């Protein structure tokens, strides 16, 4: 019966419509004293992997909370609605993998329920807006002190849908990975942890060979993008501990033509 | 002298500038304990009908509040600034029809004032930013307990400017309407209530004939867009109770070339 | 040891990622009762002048607060992190001029520190996300009652980096200035105060000669853009007290081809 004074909210609803505000309103009616932090509502429509990555990389900086995430291309189909306890928080959303990387980031799920108790839903439930009608009202009730058990049927945490983790492995003197995301600055975040590059013996100040598709280029591995010369492509360890490619005062994603999901390999420059 | 612990805010100010924040600041100075829920600030500039539709479709999910809405292409001209009580809320904005559909959604206006008492304004009042200088400060004073009567001169609710309702009628075996809006997913919301389609005897699972301009197409009427095959155009009842056209994992507005305001007719597919 | 119940936040982080939310989360953990007003997060990446202008034009409407601003192309380099007291507020950000116009708007700096006390930072500090790891946690500690002196080493307010003020002068019967910004409506804000135009003897209702590059045009100087005929370019005093060029129901920046920084001169139309 813990009470949470914070909720967070991530969706692909966009900001042009009243969708997000309707959810804020529903939450405010049920849990009027809870603070609600918007994570983002600009996940590309239906992009579950992108939503999963943003949530997992942000959650450690948020207070203990009931986190609601809705990127739900299967809304209205048989996919389950779930609530999961992990660490000191509760996660609420569709059981399509969206929550899985965040569950890992919080140390793993300790319990889970299939949301089946309509008593905590906004009735009548629409077929297409479960954020407003199921996820947010249930989350707000949880924040206000309703027990997890009351909201549905217990399910095994081993049965939750898990999103395949981004490719990342050390292999034959190379760190292999994929483009996780491109941020507003055009910085290209790879799925390769800085620790893996370290394991290859590559340290700050050393040249790094980057291979993507048929292209290969050698870039310096620096402390920060601002340490690069203007226009120079560099690698750095980003704020999530992952290797990112950047151009000081420029757009690396555009220069490199690297979209999310693209395969990238890093190694010692002299290995090229 | 009711006190409201919630305000809401809808504008066409955009998010690039400090306009919205200046209004938040003004509200926080006058009513520091009121929660302020942003509905949207991305109404297309000057698009009163769009602002009116978003507000009217969202308001039922919001707590009792002082709702401020500013889409005001006539700012600085003779159009009146008004505050209106409806249901358990107060609406504040320009008297250009922006509030009229929301007044209906809340059950009709019970009283109204022309905002003429400069005591509650931010002085000096600019000619072009009445959101910051008139609407938000008056709304915040109302939230903090100022009586409606104190803010201006009573006017007849029958004199308020009313926006023509979206076209929607049953006629000759057809439901006629117009495109209300296109959301971020490319879903095309029509002004036709699902109830009207039901009155034509068309139920979930049946084919629906859609006519727009010279085009006509037959689409299935399904529970949700996710029930459609990928790429298939379908009709469904959206979260506002209106018929919407959608493409599962696609953009119906783009495929159909249907902008807001476009005329659409729905009927039994065999009637085509 | 003042305690602030309000923080504000301006960045160029964008809204697609979790960057802003991570900062909100960090603030909420340290100062859970402080209200956090977002000013904007859509400053063009690295555009320090634009960030400085938005903050300076907004701050007067905000409550006394700890204002955090991060437009920081030099993050991770030798530029200092600072906190500055001015008026009834505290400003926190990089010492790159971003805060300087706001310091002026608040009446000048009264004290300043170089943020060197890592005790108030989020450890380990990343090289590229000082908003999350230094500026916001320090600001939240200041809001919660930590003294300015505790956060670092005192520095002379005379040593703070100052951004060159926008060009604006009266010269030879002309008011010269530059384009400060273009808002969402396409209104072109000039750095020329309405007071300067008044000093030239040009009043509302009189024609104004506008010269930009090789072009010159005569426009009416009106109360508000809504007073112009549809499609007509007009000048008006905007909500910041500056001369702006606008088109009623149109986009002046597009019609005039005037980007931020462009040089503009205003004078009596008969002087043309």
Coordinates of N, CA and C in Angstrom, one line a residue, chain B residues 56-161:
Chain B
X56 N -12.8 21.0 -26.5 CA -14.1 20.3 -26.2 C -13.9 18.8 -26.0
X57 N -13.0 18.2 -26.8 CA -12.8 16.8 -26.7 C -12.0 16.4 -25.4
X58 N -11.3 17.3 -24.8 CA -10.5 17.0 -23.7 C -11.1 17.3 -22.3
X59 N -12.0 18.3 -22.3 CA -12.4 18.9 -21.1 C -13.1 18.0 -20.1
X60 N -13.8 17.0 -20.7 CA -14.5 16.0 -19.8 C -13.5 15.2 -18.9
X61 N -12.3 15.1 -19.3 CA -11.3 14.3 -18.6 C -10.5 15.1 -17.6
X62 N -10.7 16.4 -17.6 CA -10.0 17.3 -16.7 C -10.7 17.5 -15.4
X63 N -10.0 17.8 -14.3 CA -10.7 18.1 -13.1 C -11.4 19.4 -13.2
X64 N -12.4 19.7 -12.3 CA -13.0 21.0 -12.2 C -11.8 22.1 -12.2
X65 N -11.9 23.1 -13.0 CA -10.7 24.0 -13.2 C -11.1 25.3 -13.8
X66 N -10.2 26.2 -13.7 CA -10.3 27.4 -14.5 C -9.5 27.1 -15.8
X67 N -10.3 27.0 -16.9 CA -9.6 26.6 -18.2 C -9.4 27.9 -19.0
X68 N -8.1 28.2 -19.4 CA -7.8 29.3 -20.2 C -7.5 28.9 -21.6
X69 N -8.1 29.5 -22.6 CA -7.8 29.1 -24.0 C -7.6 30.4 -24.8
X70 N -6.5 30.4 -25.5 CA -6.2 31.6 -26.3 C -5.7 31.2 -27.7
X71 N -6.7 31.3 -28.6 CA -6.4 31.3 -30.0 C -7.1 32.5 -30.5
X72 N -6.4 33.5 -30.9 CA -7.0 34.9 -30.8 C -6.5 35.7 -31.9
X73 N -6.8 35.4 -33.1 CA -6.3 36.2 -34.2 C -6.8 37.6 -34.2
X74 N -7.8 37.9 -33.4 CA -8.3 39.3 -33.3 C -7.8 40.0 -32.1
X75 N -6.7 39.6 -31.5 CA -6.2 40.2 -30.3 C -6.0 41.7 -30.5
X76 N -6.4 42.5 -29.6 CA -6.2 44.0 -29.8 C -7.3 44.7 -30.6
X77 N -8.2 43.9 -31.1 CA -9.4 44.5 -31.8 C -10.6 44.5 -30.9
X78 N -11.7 44.7 -31.4 CA -12.9 44.9 -30.5 C -13.5 43.6 -29.9
X79 N -13.0 42.5 -30.3 CA -13.6 41.2 -29.8 C -13.4 41.3 -28.2
X80 N -14.4 40.7 -27.6 CA -14.4 40.8 -26.1 C -13.6 39.8 -25.5
X81 N -13.1 40.1 -24.3 CA -12.4 39.0 -23.4 C -13.5 38.6 -22.4
X82 N -13.7 37.3 -22.3 CA -14.8 36.8 -21.5 C -14.4 35.7 -20.4
X83 N -15.2 35.6 -19.4 CA -15.1 34.4 -18.5 C -16.5 33.9 -18.4
X84 N -16.6 32.6 -18.4 CA -17.9 31.9 -18.5 C -17.9 30.8 -17.5
X85 N -19.0 30.6 -16.8 CA -19.1 29.4 -15.9 C -20.0 28.4 -16.7
X86 N -19.5 27.2 -16.6 CA -20.2 26.1 -17.2 C -19.9 24.8 -16.5
X87 N -20.9 24.0 -16.1 CA -20.6 22.8 -15.3 C -19.9 23.2 -14.0
X88 N -18.9 22.5 -13.7 CA -18.2 22.8 -12.4 C -16.9 23.6 -12.7
X89 N -16.8 24.3 -13.9 CA -15.6 24.9 -14.3 C -15.9 26.4 -14.7
X90 N -14.8 27.1 -14.9 CA -14.8 28.5 -15.5 C -14.0 28.5 -16.7
X91 N -14.5 29.1 -17.8 CA -13.7 29.2 -19.0 C -13.3 30.6 -19.2
X92 N -12.1 30.9 -19.6 CA -11.6 32.2 -19.8 C -10.9 32.3 -21.2
X93 N -11.2 33.3 -22.0 CA -10.6 33.4 -23.3 C -11.3 34.5 -24.1
X94 N -10.9 34.6 -25.4 CA -11.6 35.6 -26.3 C -13.0 35.1 -26.7
X95 N -13.8 36.1 -26.9 CA -15.2 35.7 -27.3 C -15.3 35.6 -28.8
X96 N -14.6 34.6 -29.3 CA -14.6 34.4 -30.8 C -15.1 33.0 -31.2
X97 N -15.7 32.4 -30.2 CA -16.2 31.0 -30.5 C -15.3 29.9 -30.0
X98 N -14.1 30.2 -29.7 CA -13.1 29.2 -29.2 C -13.7 28.4 -28.1
X99 N -14.4 29.0 -27.2 CA -14.9 28.3 -26.0 C -16.3 27.6 -26.2
X100 N -16.9 27.9 -27.3 CA -18.3 27.6 -27.4 C -18.6 26.1 -27.4
X101 N -17.8 25.3 -28.1 CA -18.1 23.8 -28.1 C -17.8 23.2 -26.7
X102 N -16.8 23.8 -26.0 CA -16.5 23.3 -24.7 C -17.6 23.7 -23.7
X103 N -18.2 24.9 -23.9 CA -19.4 25.2 -23.1 C -20.5 24.2 -23.3
X104 N -20.7 23.8 -24.5 CA -21.7 22.8 -24.8 C -21.3 21.5 -24.1
X105 N -20.1 21.1 -24.2 CA -19.6 19.8 -23.6 C -19.8 19.8 -22.1
X106 N -19.8 21.0 -21.5 CA -19.9 21.1 -20.1 C -21.4 21.3 -19.7
X107 N -22.3 21.3 -20.6 CA -23.7 21.4 -20.3 C -24.3 22.8 -20.4
X108 N -23.5 23.7 -21.0 CA -24.1 25.0 -21.3 C -23.6 26.0 -20.3
X109 N -23.6 27.3 -20.7 CA -23.1 28.4 -19.8 C -24.1 28.7 -18.8
X110 N -23.7 29.0 -17.6 CA -24.7 29.4 -16.6 C -24.5 30.9 -16.3
X111 N -23.4 31.5 -16.5 CA -23.2 32.9 -16.4 C -22.0 33.3 -17.2
X112 N -21.9 34.6 -17.5 CA -20.7 35.1 -18.3 C -20.5 36.6 -17.9
X113 N -19.2 36.9 -18.0 CA -18.8 38.3 -17.8 C -17.9 38.8 -19.0
X114 N -18.0 40.0 -19.3 CA -17.1 40.7 -20.2 C -16.0 41.2 -19.3
X115 N -14.7 40.8 -19.5 CA -13.6 41.1 -18.6 C -13.3 42.6 -18.8
X116 N -13.7 43.4 -17.9 CA -13.4 44.8 -18.0 C -12.7 45.4 -16.8
X117 N -12.6 44.6 -15.8 CA -11.9 45.2 -14.6 C -10.4 45.0 -14.6
X118 N -9.8 46.1 -15.0 CA -8.3 46.1 -15.2 C -7.5 45.8 -13.9
X119 N -8.2 45.9 -12.8 CA -7.6 45.6 -11.5 C -6.9 44.2 -11.5
X120 N -7.5 43.3 -12.2 CA -7.0 41.9 -12.2 C -6.1 41.6 -13.4
X121 N -5.7 42.7 -14.2 CA -4.8 42.5 -15.3 C -3.4 42.8 -15.0
X122 N -2.5 42.4 -15.8 CA -1.1 42.7 -15.7 C -0.9 44.0 -16.4
X123 N -0.6 45.1 -15.6 CA -0.4 46.4 -16.2 C 1.0 46.8 -16.4
X124 N 1.4 47.4 -17.5 CA 0.5 47.9 -18.6 C 0.2 46.7 -19.5
X125 N -1.0 46.7 -20.0 CA -1.5 45.6 -20.9 C -0.9 45.9 -22.3
X126 N -0.2 44.8 -22.9 CA 0.3 44.9 -24.2 C -0.9 44.8 -25.2
X127 N -0.7 45.2 -26.5 CA -1.7 45.2 -27.4 C -1.9 43.8 -28.0
X128 N -0.8 42.9 -27.9 CA -0.8 41.7 -28.6 C -0.6 40.4 -27.8
X129 N -0.5 40.6 -26.5 CA -0.3 39.4 -25.7 C -1.3 39.4 -24.5
X130 N -2.6 39.3 -24.8 CA -3.6 39.3 -23.8 C -3.6 38.0 -23.0
X131 N -3.0 36.9 -23.5 CA -2.9 35.7 -22.7 C -2.1 36.0 -21.5
X132 N -1.0 36.6 -21.6 CA -0.1 37.0 -20.4 C -0.7 38.1 -19.6
X133 N -1.3 39.0 -20.3 CA -1.7 40.3 -19.6 C -3.1 40.3 -19.1
X134 N -4.0 39.6 -19.7 CA -5.4 39.6 -19.3 C -6.0 38.2 -18.9
X135 N -5.9 37.3 -19.9 CA -6.6 36.0 -19.6 C -6.0 35.2 -18.5
X136 N -4.7 35.0 -18.5 CA -4.1 34.2 -17.4 C -4.2 34.9 -16.1
X137 N -3.9 36.2 -15.9 CA -4.0 36.8 -14.6 C -5.4 36.8 -14.1
X138 N -6.4 37.0 -14.9 CA -7.8 37.0 -14.5 C -8.1 35.5 -14.1
X139 N -7.7 34.6 -14.9 CA -8.0 33.2 -14.5 C -7.4 32.8 -13.2
X140 N -6.1 33.2 -13.0 CA -5.5 32.9 -11.8 C -6.2 33.5 -10.6
X141 N -6.6 34.8 -10.7 CA -7.4 35.4 -9.7 C -8.7 34.6 -9.4
X142 N -9.3 34.2 -10.5 CA -10.6 33.3 -10.3 C -10.2 32.1 -9.6
X143 N -9.1 31.4 -9.9 CA -8.7 30.2 -9.2 C -8.4 30.4 -7.8
X144 N -7.9 31.6 -7.5 CA -7.5 32.0 -6.1 C -8.7 32.4 -5.3
X145 N -9.9 32.5 -5.9 CA -11.1 32.8 -5.1 C -11.8 34.1 -5.5
X146 N -11.3 34.9 -6.4 CA -12.0 36.1 -6.8 C -13.3 35.7 -7.5
X147 N -14.4 36.4 -7.2 CA -15.7 36.1 -7.8 C -15.7 36.5 -9.2
X148 N -16.5 35.7 -10.0 CA -16.6 36.1 -11.4 C -17.1 37.5 -11.6
X149 N -18.1 37.9 -10.8 CA -18.7 39.2 -10.9 C -17.7 40.3 -10.8
X150 N -16.7 40.1 -10.0 CA -15.7 41.1 -9.7 C -14.8 41.4 -11.0
X151 N -14.8 40.5 -11.9 CA -13.8 40.6 -13.0 C -14.3 41.4 -14.2
X152 N -15.6 41.7 -14.2 CA -16.1 42.5 -15.3 C -17.6 42.7 -15.2
X153 N -18.2 43.0 -16.4 CA -19.6 43.3 -16.5 C -20.4 42.0 -17.0
X154 N -21.5 41.7 -16.3 CA -22.3 40.6 -16.7 C -22.8 40.7 -18.1
X155 N -22.7 39.6 -18.8 CA -23.3 39.6 -20.2 C -24.2 38.4 -20.3
X156 N -25.2 38.5 -21.2 CA -26.1 37.4 -21.4 C -25.4 36.2 -22.1
X157 N -25.6 35.0 -21.6 CA -24.9 33.8 -22.2 C -25.4 33.6 -23.6
X158 N -26.6 34.2 -23.9 CA -27.1 34.1 -25.2 C -26.4 34.9 -26.2
X159 N -25.6 35.9 -25.7 CA -24.9 36.8 -26.6 C -23.5 36.3 -26.9
X160 N -23.0 35.2 -26.4 CA -21.7 34.8 -26.6 C -21.5 34.3 -28.1
X161 N -20.4 34.6 -28.7 CA -20.1 34.1 -30.0 C -20.1 32.6 -30.1

